[in-house]
Amino acid sequence: MNVLIVYGTTEGQTRKIAERVAKDVSGRGHAVEVHDAGESDANVDLNAFQAVVVAGSVHQEQHQKAIKNFATAHSKQLNSRPSAFVSVSFSAALEDTRPEAQRYVDQFVELTGWQPRMTLLLGGAVRFTEYDYFQEQVVKFIVMKRGLAADDGGDREFTDWNALDGFVGAFLKSAAD
Ligand SMILES: Cc1cc2nc3c(=O)[nH]c(=O)nc-3n(C[C@H](O)[C@H](O)[C@H](O)COP(=O)(O)O)c2cc1C
């Protein structure tokens, strides 16, 4: 299969996730193309692909505008082929806050009209060493609210890579059926 991966990222964790998906997909013998939705070349022709994975992360309760625009513009083509959504956030990292992570996805689906065949809620990362003052305050508040211990000022990853690998395998299997 030809598999397209389109991602949106603000601090880089979703790029890392998209690259891991690409490695998994090509490791399973498929051709893969990766695009950053924030770049102009994300205007690809979806007809060339038999399956699509879109990944984006949540900031202030919203996914990136670039992936909202991509999903809205291509909703028809996305709905007519196997497609998967990987939604990256802090809320996805804890059982207690997963309903919130699911709400971000529900809003995204309602807004864009794209109904992914499969969705993964995936934990992101904190990068205190890279935030400006505003981001640091927002993240400290969110992290404290969610009880994720990361107040030592360091960086920390909450991404469950095994869950991602399992998800990619299951999606490719369902897409090939
Ligand atoms: C300023 C800021 C706001 C955020 N807002 C939310 C939020 O509302 N809900 C949430 O679950 N995670 C939130 N996060 C966590 C991000 O989704 C997480 O850091 C993710 O790894 C970012 O992915 P990226 O590096 O691809 O941009 C926020 C992070 C930052 C820096």
PDB file of C-alpha atoms and ligand atoms in Angstrom:
ATOM      1  CA  MET A   1       0.000   0.000   0.000  1.00  0.00           C
ATOM      2  CA  ASN A   2       0.948   3.649  -0.371  1.00  0.00           C
ATOM      3  CA  VAL A   3       0.454   5.253   3.034  1.00  0.00           C
ATOM      4  CA  LEU A   4       0.284   8.996   3.655  1.00  0.00           C
ATOM      5  CA  ILE A   5       1.150  10.508   7.043  1.00  0.00           C
ATOM      6  CA  VAL A   6       0.216  14.127   7.707  1.00  0.00           C
ATOM      7  CA  TYR A   7       1.061  15.716  11.044  1.00  0.00           C
ATOM      8  CA  GLY A   8       0.768  18.999  12.905  1.00  0.00           C
ATOM      9  CA  THR A   9       3.222  19.879  15.660  1.00  0.00           C
ATOM     10  CA  THR A  10       3.951  22.897  17.820  1.00  0.00           C
ATOM     11  CA  GLU A  11       6.916  21.762  19.936  1.00  0.00           C
ATOM     12  CA  GLY A  12       8.070  18.734  17.947  1.00  0.00           C
ATOM     13  CA  GLN A  13       6.705  15.677  19.802  1.00  0.00           C
ATOM     14  CA  THR A  14       4.109  14.893  17.115  1.00  0.00           C
ATOM     15  CA  ARG A  15       6.827  15.091  14.437  1.00  0.00           C
ATOM     16  CA  LYS A  16       8.741  12.471  16.407  1.00  0.00           C
ATOM     17  CA  ILE A  17       5.528  10.398  16.620  1.00  0.00           C
ATOM     18  CA  ALA A  18       4.872  10.772  12.864  1.00  0.00           C
ATOM     19  CA  GLU A  19       8.443   9.654  12.141  1.00  0.00           C
ATOM     20  CA  ARG A  20       7.939   6.587  14.328  1.00  0.00           C
ATOM     21  CA  VAL A  21       4.698   5.766  12.469  1.00  0.00           C
ATOM     22  CA  ALA A  22       6.570   6.131   9.163  1.00  0.00           C
ATOM     23  CA  LYS A  23       9.293   3.754  10.367  1.00  0.00           C
ATOM     24  CA  ASP A  24       6.667   1.199  11.484  1.00  0.00           C
ATOM     25  CA  VAL A  25       4.771   1.470   8.191  1.00  0.00           C
ATOM     26  CA  SER A  26       7.846   1.077   5.981  1.00  0.00           C
ATOM     27  CA  GLY A  27       9.150  -1.703   8.272  1.00  0.00           C
ATOM     28  CA  ARG A  28       5.967  -3.606   7.418  1.00  0.00           C
ATOM     29  CA  GLY A  29       6.743  -3.346   3.717  1.00  0.00           C
ATOM     30  CA  HIS A  30       4.590  -0.371   2.663  1.00  0.00           C
ATOM     31  CA  ALA A  31       5.550   2.807   0.801  1.00  0.00           C
ATOM     32  CA  VAL A  32       5.216   5.894   2.977  1.00  0.00           C
ATOM     33  CA  GLU A  33       5.140   9.667   2.480  1.00  0.00           C
ATOM     34  CA  VAL A  34       5.252  12.113   5.405  1.00  0.00           C
ATOM     35  CA  HIS A  35       4.035  15.726   5.284  1.00  0.00           C
ATOM     36  CA  ASP A  36       3.969  18.516   7.850  1.00  0.00           C
ATOM     37  CA  ALA A  37       0.480  20.050   7.593  1.00  0.00           C
ATOM     38  CA  GLY A  38       2.049  23.406   8.427  1.00  0.00           C
ATOM     39  CA  GLU A  39       4.068  23.342   5.185  1.00  0.00           C
ATOM     40  CA  SER A  40       2.573  24.229   1.827  1.00  0.00           C
ATOM     41  CA  ASP A  41       3.453  20.846   0.292  1.00  0.00           C
ATOM     42  CA  ALA A  42       0.815  19.229   2.511  1.00  0.00           C
ATOM     43  CA  ASN A  43      -1.549  19.837  -0.396  1.00  0.00           C
ATOM     44  CA  VAL A  44      -1.033  16.305  -1.668  1.00  0.00           C
ATOM     45  CA  ASP A  45      -3.348  14.309  -3.912  1.00  0.00           C
ATOM     46  CA  LEU A  46      -4.948  11.735  -1.613  1.00  0.00           C
ATOM     47  CA  ASN A  47      -5.983   9.589  -4.570  1.00  0.00           C
ATOM     48  CA  ALA A  48      -2.406   8.304  -4.714  1.00  0.00           C
ATOM     49  CA  PHE A  49      -2.753   6.697  -1.258  1.00  0.00           C
ATOM     50  CA  GLN A  50      -4.641   3.629  -0.018  1.00  0.00           C
ATOM     51  CA  ALA A  51      -4.429   4.645   3.660  1.00  0.00           C
ATOM     52  CA  VAL A  52      -3.860   7.883   5.581  1.00  0.00           C
ATOM     53  CA  VAL A  53      -2.675   8.610   9.125  1.00  0.00           C
ATOM     54  CA  VAL A  54      -3.166  12.123  10.518  1.00  0.00           C
ATOM     55  CA  ALA A  55      -1.444  13.111  13.777  1.00  0.00           C
ATOM     56  CA  GLY A  56      -1.852  16.351  15.695  1.00  0.00           C
ATOM     57  CA  SER A  57      -1.392  17.679  19.202  1.00  0.00           C
ATOM     58  CA  VAL A  58      -3.588  19.674  21.544  1.00  0.00           C
ATOM     59  CA  HIS A  59      -2.849  23.181  22.814  1.00  0.00           C
ATOM     60  CA  GLN A  60      -5.398  25.145  24.809  1.00  0.00           C
ATOM     61  CA  GLU A  61      -7.933  22.358  24.126  1.00  0.00           C
ATOM     62  CA  GLN A  62      -7.571  22.579  20.330  1.00  0.00           C
ATOM     63  CA  HIS A  63      -5.691  20.641  17.674  1.00  0.00           C
ATOM     64  CA  GLN A  64      -3.437  22.637  15.332  1.00  0.00           C
ATOM     65  CA  LYS A  65      -5.194  24.823  12.811  1.00  0.00           C
ATOM     66  CA  ALA A  66      -3.085  23.266  10.033  1.00  0.00           C
ATOM     67  CA  ILE A  67      -4.479  19.767  10.636  1.00  0.00           C
ATOM     68  CA  LYS A  68      -8.023  21.111  11.115  1.00  0.00           C
ATOM     69  CA  ASN A  69      -7.677  22.773   7.710  1.00  0.00           C
ATOM     70  CA  PHE A  70      -6.196  19.638   6.140  1.00  0.00           C
ATOM     71  CA  ALA A  71      -8.936  17.364   7.525  1.00  0.00           C
ATOM     72  CA  THR A  72     -11.704  19.788   6.538  1.00  0.00           C
ATOM     73  CA  ALA A  73     -10.369  20.297   3.006  1.00  0.00           C
ATOM     74  CA  HIS A  74      -9.915  16.542   2.437  1.00  0.00           C
ATOM     75  CA  SER A  75     -12.773  15.140   4.546  1.00  0.00           C
ATOM     76  CA  LYS A  76     -14.491  13.473   1.581  1.00  0.00           C
ATOM     77  CA  GLN A  77     -11.374  11.661   0.399  1.00  0.00           C
ATOM     78  CA  LEU A  78     -10.383  10.771   3.970  1.00  0.00           C
ATOM     79  CA  ASN A  79     -13.814   9.300   4.652  1.00  0.00           C
ATOM     80  CA  SER A  80     -13.676   7.219   1.496  1.00  0.00           C
ATOM     81  CA  ARG A  81     -10.468   5.322   2.408  1.00  0.00           C
ATOM     82  CA  PRO A  82      -8.996   3.759   5.568  1.00  0.00           C
ATOM     83  CA  SER A  83      -7.815   6.614   7.779  1.00  0.00           C
ATOM     84  CA  ALA A  84      -6.520   6.935  11.333  1.00  0.00           C
ATOM     85  CA  PHE A  85      -6.122   9.830  13.737  1.00  0.00           C
ATOM     86  CA  VAL A  86      -3.429  10.074  16.418  1.00  0.00           C
ATOM     87  CA  SER A  87      -4.339  12.790  18.918  1.00  0.00           C
ATOM     88  CA  VAL A  88      -1.440  13.825  21.167  1.00  0.00           C
ATOM     89  CA  SER A  89      -2.046  15.579  24.491  1.00  0.00           C
ATOM     90  CA  PHE A  90      -1.283  15.508  28.219  1.00  0.00           C
ATOM     91  CA  SER A  91      -4.867  14.441  28.909  1.00  0.00           C
ATOM     92  CA  ALA A  92      -4.329  11.201  26.995  1.00  0.00           C
ATOM     93  CA  ALA A  93      -1.549  10.172  29.392  1.00  0.00           C
ATOM     94  CA  LEU A  94      -3.755   9.510  32.423  1.00  0.00           C
ATOM     95  CA  GLU A  95      -6.818   7.306  32.817  1.00  0.00           C
ATOM     96  CA  ASP A  96      -8.637  10.071  34.766  1.00  0.00           C
ATOM     97  CA  THR A  97      -8.252  12.684  32.054  1.00  0.00           C
ATOM     98  CA  ARG A  98      -8.739  10.496  28.985  1.00  0.00           C
ATOM     99  CA  PRO A  99     -12.407  11.545  28.656  1.00  0.00           C
ATOM    100  CA  GLU A 100     -11.074  15.072  28.148  1.00  0.00           C
ATOM    101  CA  ALA A 101      -8.671  13.827  25.443  1.00  0.00           C
ATOM    102  CA  GLN A 102     -11.623  12.087  23.776  1.00  0.00           C
ATOM    103  CA  ARG A 103     -13.610  15.344  23.889  1.00  0.00           C
ATOM    104  CA  TYR A 104     -10.870  17.139  21.919  1.00  0.00           C
ATOM    105  CA  VAL A 105     -11.203  14.412  19.269  1.00  0.00           C
ATOM    106  CA  ASP A 106     -15.017  14.569  19.234  1.00  0.00           C
ATOM    107  CA  GLN A 107     -14.851  18.329  18.677  1.00  0.00           C
ATOM    108  CA  PHE A 108     -12.290  17.845  15.901  1.00  0.00           C
ATOM    109  CA  VAL A 109     -14.480  15.256  14.140  1.00  0.00           C
ATOM    110  CA  GLU A 110     -17.536  17.470  14.425  1.00  0.00           C
ATOM    111  CA  LEU A 111     -15.678  20.504  13.101  1.00  0.00           C
ATOM    112  CA  THR A 112     -13.871  18.855  10.180  1.00  0.00           C
ATOM    113  CA  GLY A 113     -16.446  16.290   9.028  1.00  0.00           C
ATOM    114  CA  TRP A 114     -13.709  13.648   8.861  1.00  0.00           C
ATOM    115  CA  GLN A 115     -14.569  10.394  10.598  1.00  0.00           C
ATOM    116  CA  PRO A 116     -11.362   8.424  11.154  1.00  0.00           C
ATOM    117  CA  ARG A 117     -11.753   4.645  11.055  1.00  0.00           C
ATOM    118  CA  MET A 118      -9.450   4.368  14.070  1.00  0.00           C
ATOM    119  CA  THR A 119      -8.316   6.877  16.707  1.00  0.00           C
ATOM    120  CA  LEU A 120      -5.468   6.736  19.225  1.00  0.00           C
ATOM    121  CA  LEU A 121      -5.275   9.053  22.229  1.00  0.00           C
ATOM    122  CA  LEU A 122      -1.545   9.333  22.900  1.00  0.00           C
ATOM    123  CA  GLY A 123       0.395  11.093  25.653  1.00  0.00           C
ATOM    124  CA  GLY A 124       2.750  13.890  24.578  1.00  0.00           C
ATOM    125  CA  ALA A 125       5.752  15.461  26.272  1.00  0.00           C
ATOM    126  CA  VAL A 126       6.706  18.415  28.458  1.00  0.00           C
ATOM    127  CA  ARG A 127       9.665  20.490  27.317  1.00  0.00           C
ATOM    128  CA  PHE A 128      10.238  23.063  30.047  1.00  0.00           C
ATOM    129  CA  THR A 129      13.706  23.722  28.640  1.00  0.00           C
ATOM    130  CA  GLU A 130      12.118  25.029  25.404  1.00  0.00           C
ATOM    131  CA  TYR A 131       9.027  26.933  26.591  1.00  0.00           C
ATOM    132  CA  ASP A 132       8.703  30.700  26.728  1.00  0.00           C
ATOM    133  CA  TYR A 133       7.296  32.234  29.897  1.00  0.00           C
ATOM    134  CA  PHE A 134       3.653  31.991  28.742  1.00  0.00           C
ATOM    135  CA  GLN A 135       3.931  28.342  27.668  1.00  0.00           C
ATOM    136  CA  GLU A 136       5.676  27.483  30.923  1.00  0.00           C
ATOM    137  CA  GLN A 137       2.856  28.978  33.000  1.00  0.00           C
ATOM    138  CA  VAL A 138       0.162  27.222  30.955  1.00  0.00           C
ATOM    139  CA  VAL A 139       1.928  23.857  31.127  1.00  0.00           C
ATOM    140  CA  LYS A 140       2.677  24.147  34.843  1.00  0.00           C
ATOM    141  CA  PHE A 141      -1.033  24.750  35.423  1.00  0.00           C
ATOM    142  CA  ILE A 142      -2.156  21.862  33.187  1.00  0.00           C
ATOM    143  CA  VAL A 143       0.448  19.440  34.491  1.00  0.00           C
ATOM    144  CA  MET A 144      -0.429  20.251  38.095  1.00  0.00           C
ATOM    145  CA  LYS A 145      -4.144  19.959  37.360  1.00  0.00           C
ATOM    146  CA  ARG A 146      -3.613  16.512  35.861  1.00  0.00           C
ATOM    147  CA  GLY A 147      -1.270  15.323  38.600  1.00  0.00           C
ATOM    148  CA  LEU A 148       1.534  14.529  36.127  1.00  0.00           C
ATOM    149  CA  ALA A 149       4.715  15.016  38.148  1.00  0.00           C
ATOM    150  CA  ALA A 150       7.042  17.182  36.076  1.00  0.00           C
ATOM    151  CA  ASP A 151       7.603  20.231  38.217  1.00  0.00           C
ATOM    152  CA  ASP A 152      11.361  19.756  38.455  1.00  0.00           C
ATOM    153  CA  GLY A 153      11.748  22.025  35.420  1.00  0.00           C
ATOM    154  CA  GLY A 154      13.008  19.155  33.255  1.00  0.00           C
ATOM    155  CA  ASP A 155      11.696  17.561  30.066  1.00  0.00           C
ATOM    156  CA  ARG A 156       9.605  14.430  30.191  1.00  0.00           C
ATOM    157  CA  GLU A 157       7.919  12.156  27.662  1.00  0.00           C
ATOM    158  CA  PHE A 158       4.512  10.614  28.348  1.00  0.00           C
ATOM    159  CA  THR A 159       4.242   8.914  24.937  1.00  0.00           C
ATOM    160  CA  ASP A 160       3.449   5.191  25.058  1.00  0.00           C
ATOM    161  CA  TRP A 161       5.514   3.973  22.081  1.00  0.00           C
ATOM    162  CA  ASN A 162       4.307   0.382  22.425  1.00  0.00           C
ATOM    163  CA  ALA A 163       0.686   1.523  22.212  1.00  0.00           C
ATOM    164  CA  LEU A 164       1.576   3.477  19.060  1.00  0.00           C
ATOM    165  CA  ASP A 165       3.280   0.474  17.431  1.00  0.00           C
ATOM    166  CA  GLY A 166       0.278  -1.740  18.242  1.00  0.00           C
ATOM    167  CA  PHE A 167      -2.100   0.854  16.832  1.00  0.00           C
ATOM    168  CA  VAL A 168      -0.163   1.157  13.564  1.00  0.00           C
ATOM    169  CA  GLY A 169      -0.105  -2.630  13.155  1.00  0.00           C
ATOM    170  CA  ALA A 170      -3.863  -2.906  13.769  1.00  0.00           C
ATOM    171  CA  PHE A 171      -4.622  -0.027  11.401  1.00  0.00           C
ATOM    172  CA  LEU A 172      -2.528  -1.453   8.554  1.00  0.00           C
ATOM    173  CA  LYS A 173      -4.168  -4.841   9.025  1.00  0.00           C
ATOM    174  CA  SER A 174      -7.647  -3.325   8.864  1.00  0.00           C
ATOM    175  CA  ALA A 175      -6.678  -1.147   5.874  1.00  0.00           C
ATOM    176  CA  ALA A 176      -5.407  -4.172   3.939  1.00  0.00           C
ATOM    177  CA  ASP A 177      -8.647  -6.168   4.478  1.00  0.00           C
TER     178      ASP A 177
HETATM  179  C1  LIG B   1       1.028  25.960  25.795  1.00  0.00           C
HETATM  180  C2  LIG B   1       0.546  24.515  25.852  1.00  0.00           C
HETATM  181  C3  LIG B   1      -0.810  24.254  26.009  1.00  0.00           C
HETATM  182  C4  LIG B   1      -1.271  22.923  26.094  1.00  0.00           C
HETATM  183  N1  LIG B   1      -2.611  22.691  26.262  1.00  0.00           N
HETATM  184  C5  LIG B   1      -3.046  21.408  26.442  1.00  0.00           C
HETATM  185  C6  LIG B   1      -4.433  21.146  26.703  1.00  0.00           C
HETATM  186  O1  LIG B   1      -5.288  22.050  26.698  1.00  0.00           O
HETATM  187  N2  LIG B   1      -4.805  19.863  26.954  1.00  0.00           N
HETATM  188  C7  LIG B   1      -3.898  18.813  26.952  1.00  0.00           C
HETATM  189  O2  LIG B   1      -4.300  17.689  27.204  1.00  0.00           O
HETATM  190  N3  LIG B   1      -2.586  19.018  26.662  1.00  0.00           N
HETATM  191  C8  LIG B   1      -2.144  20.299  26.414  1.00  0.00           C
HETATM  192  N4  LIG B   1      -0.816  20.537  26.147  1.00  0.00           N
HETATM  193  C9  LIG B   1       0.107  19.391  26.013  1.00  0.00           C
HETATM  194  C10 LIG B   1       0.557  19.112  24.574  1.00  0.00           C
HETATM  195  O3  LIG B   1      -0.492  18.498  23.852  1.00  0.00           O
HETATM  196  C11 LIG B   1       1.793  18.197  24.631  1.00  0.00           C
HETATM  197  O4  LIG B   1       2.864  18.944  25.197  1.00  0.00           O
HETATM  198  C12 LIG B   1       2.220  17.653  23.288  1.00  0.00           C
HETATM  199  O5  LIG B   1       3.330  16.797  23.465  1.00  0.00           O
HETATM  200  C13 LIG B   1       2.589  18.759  22.293  1.00  0.00           C
HETATM  201  O6  LIG B   1       2.874  18.171  21.053  1.00  0.00           O
HETATM  202  P1  LIG B   1       3.834  18.876  19.983  1.00  0.00           P
HETATM  203  O7  LIG B   1       5.221  18.872  20.578  1.00  0.00           O
HETATM  204  O8  LIG B   1       3.743  18.003  18.784  1.00  0.00           O
HETATM  205  O9  LIG B   1       3.309  20.231  19.740  1.00  0.00           O
HETATM  206  C14 LIG B   1      -0.340  21.852  26.031  1.00  0.00           C
HETATM  207  C15 LIG B   1       1.035  22.148  25.852  1.00  0.00           C
HETATM  208  C16 LIG B   1       1.480  23.441  25.759  1.00  0.00           C
HETATM  209  C17 LIG B   1       2.953  23.714  25.565  1.00  0.00           C
END
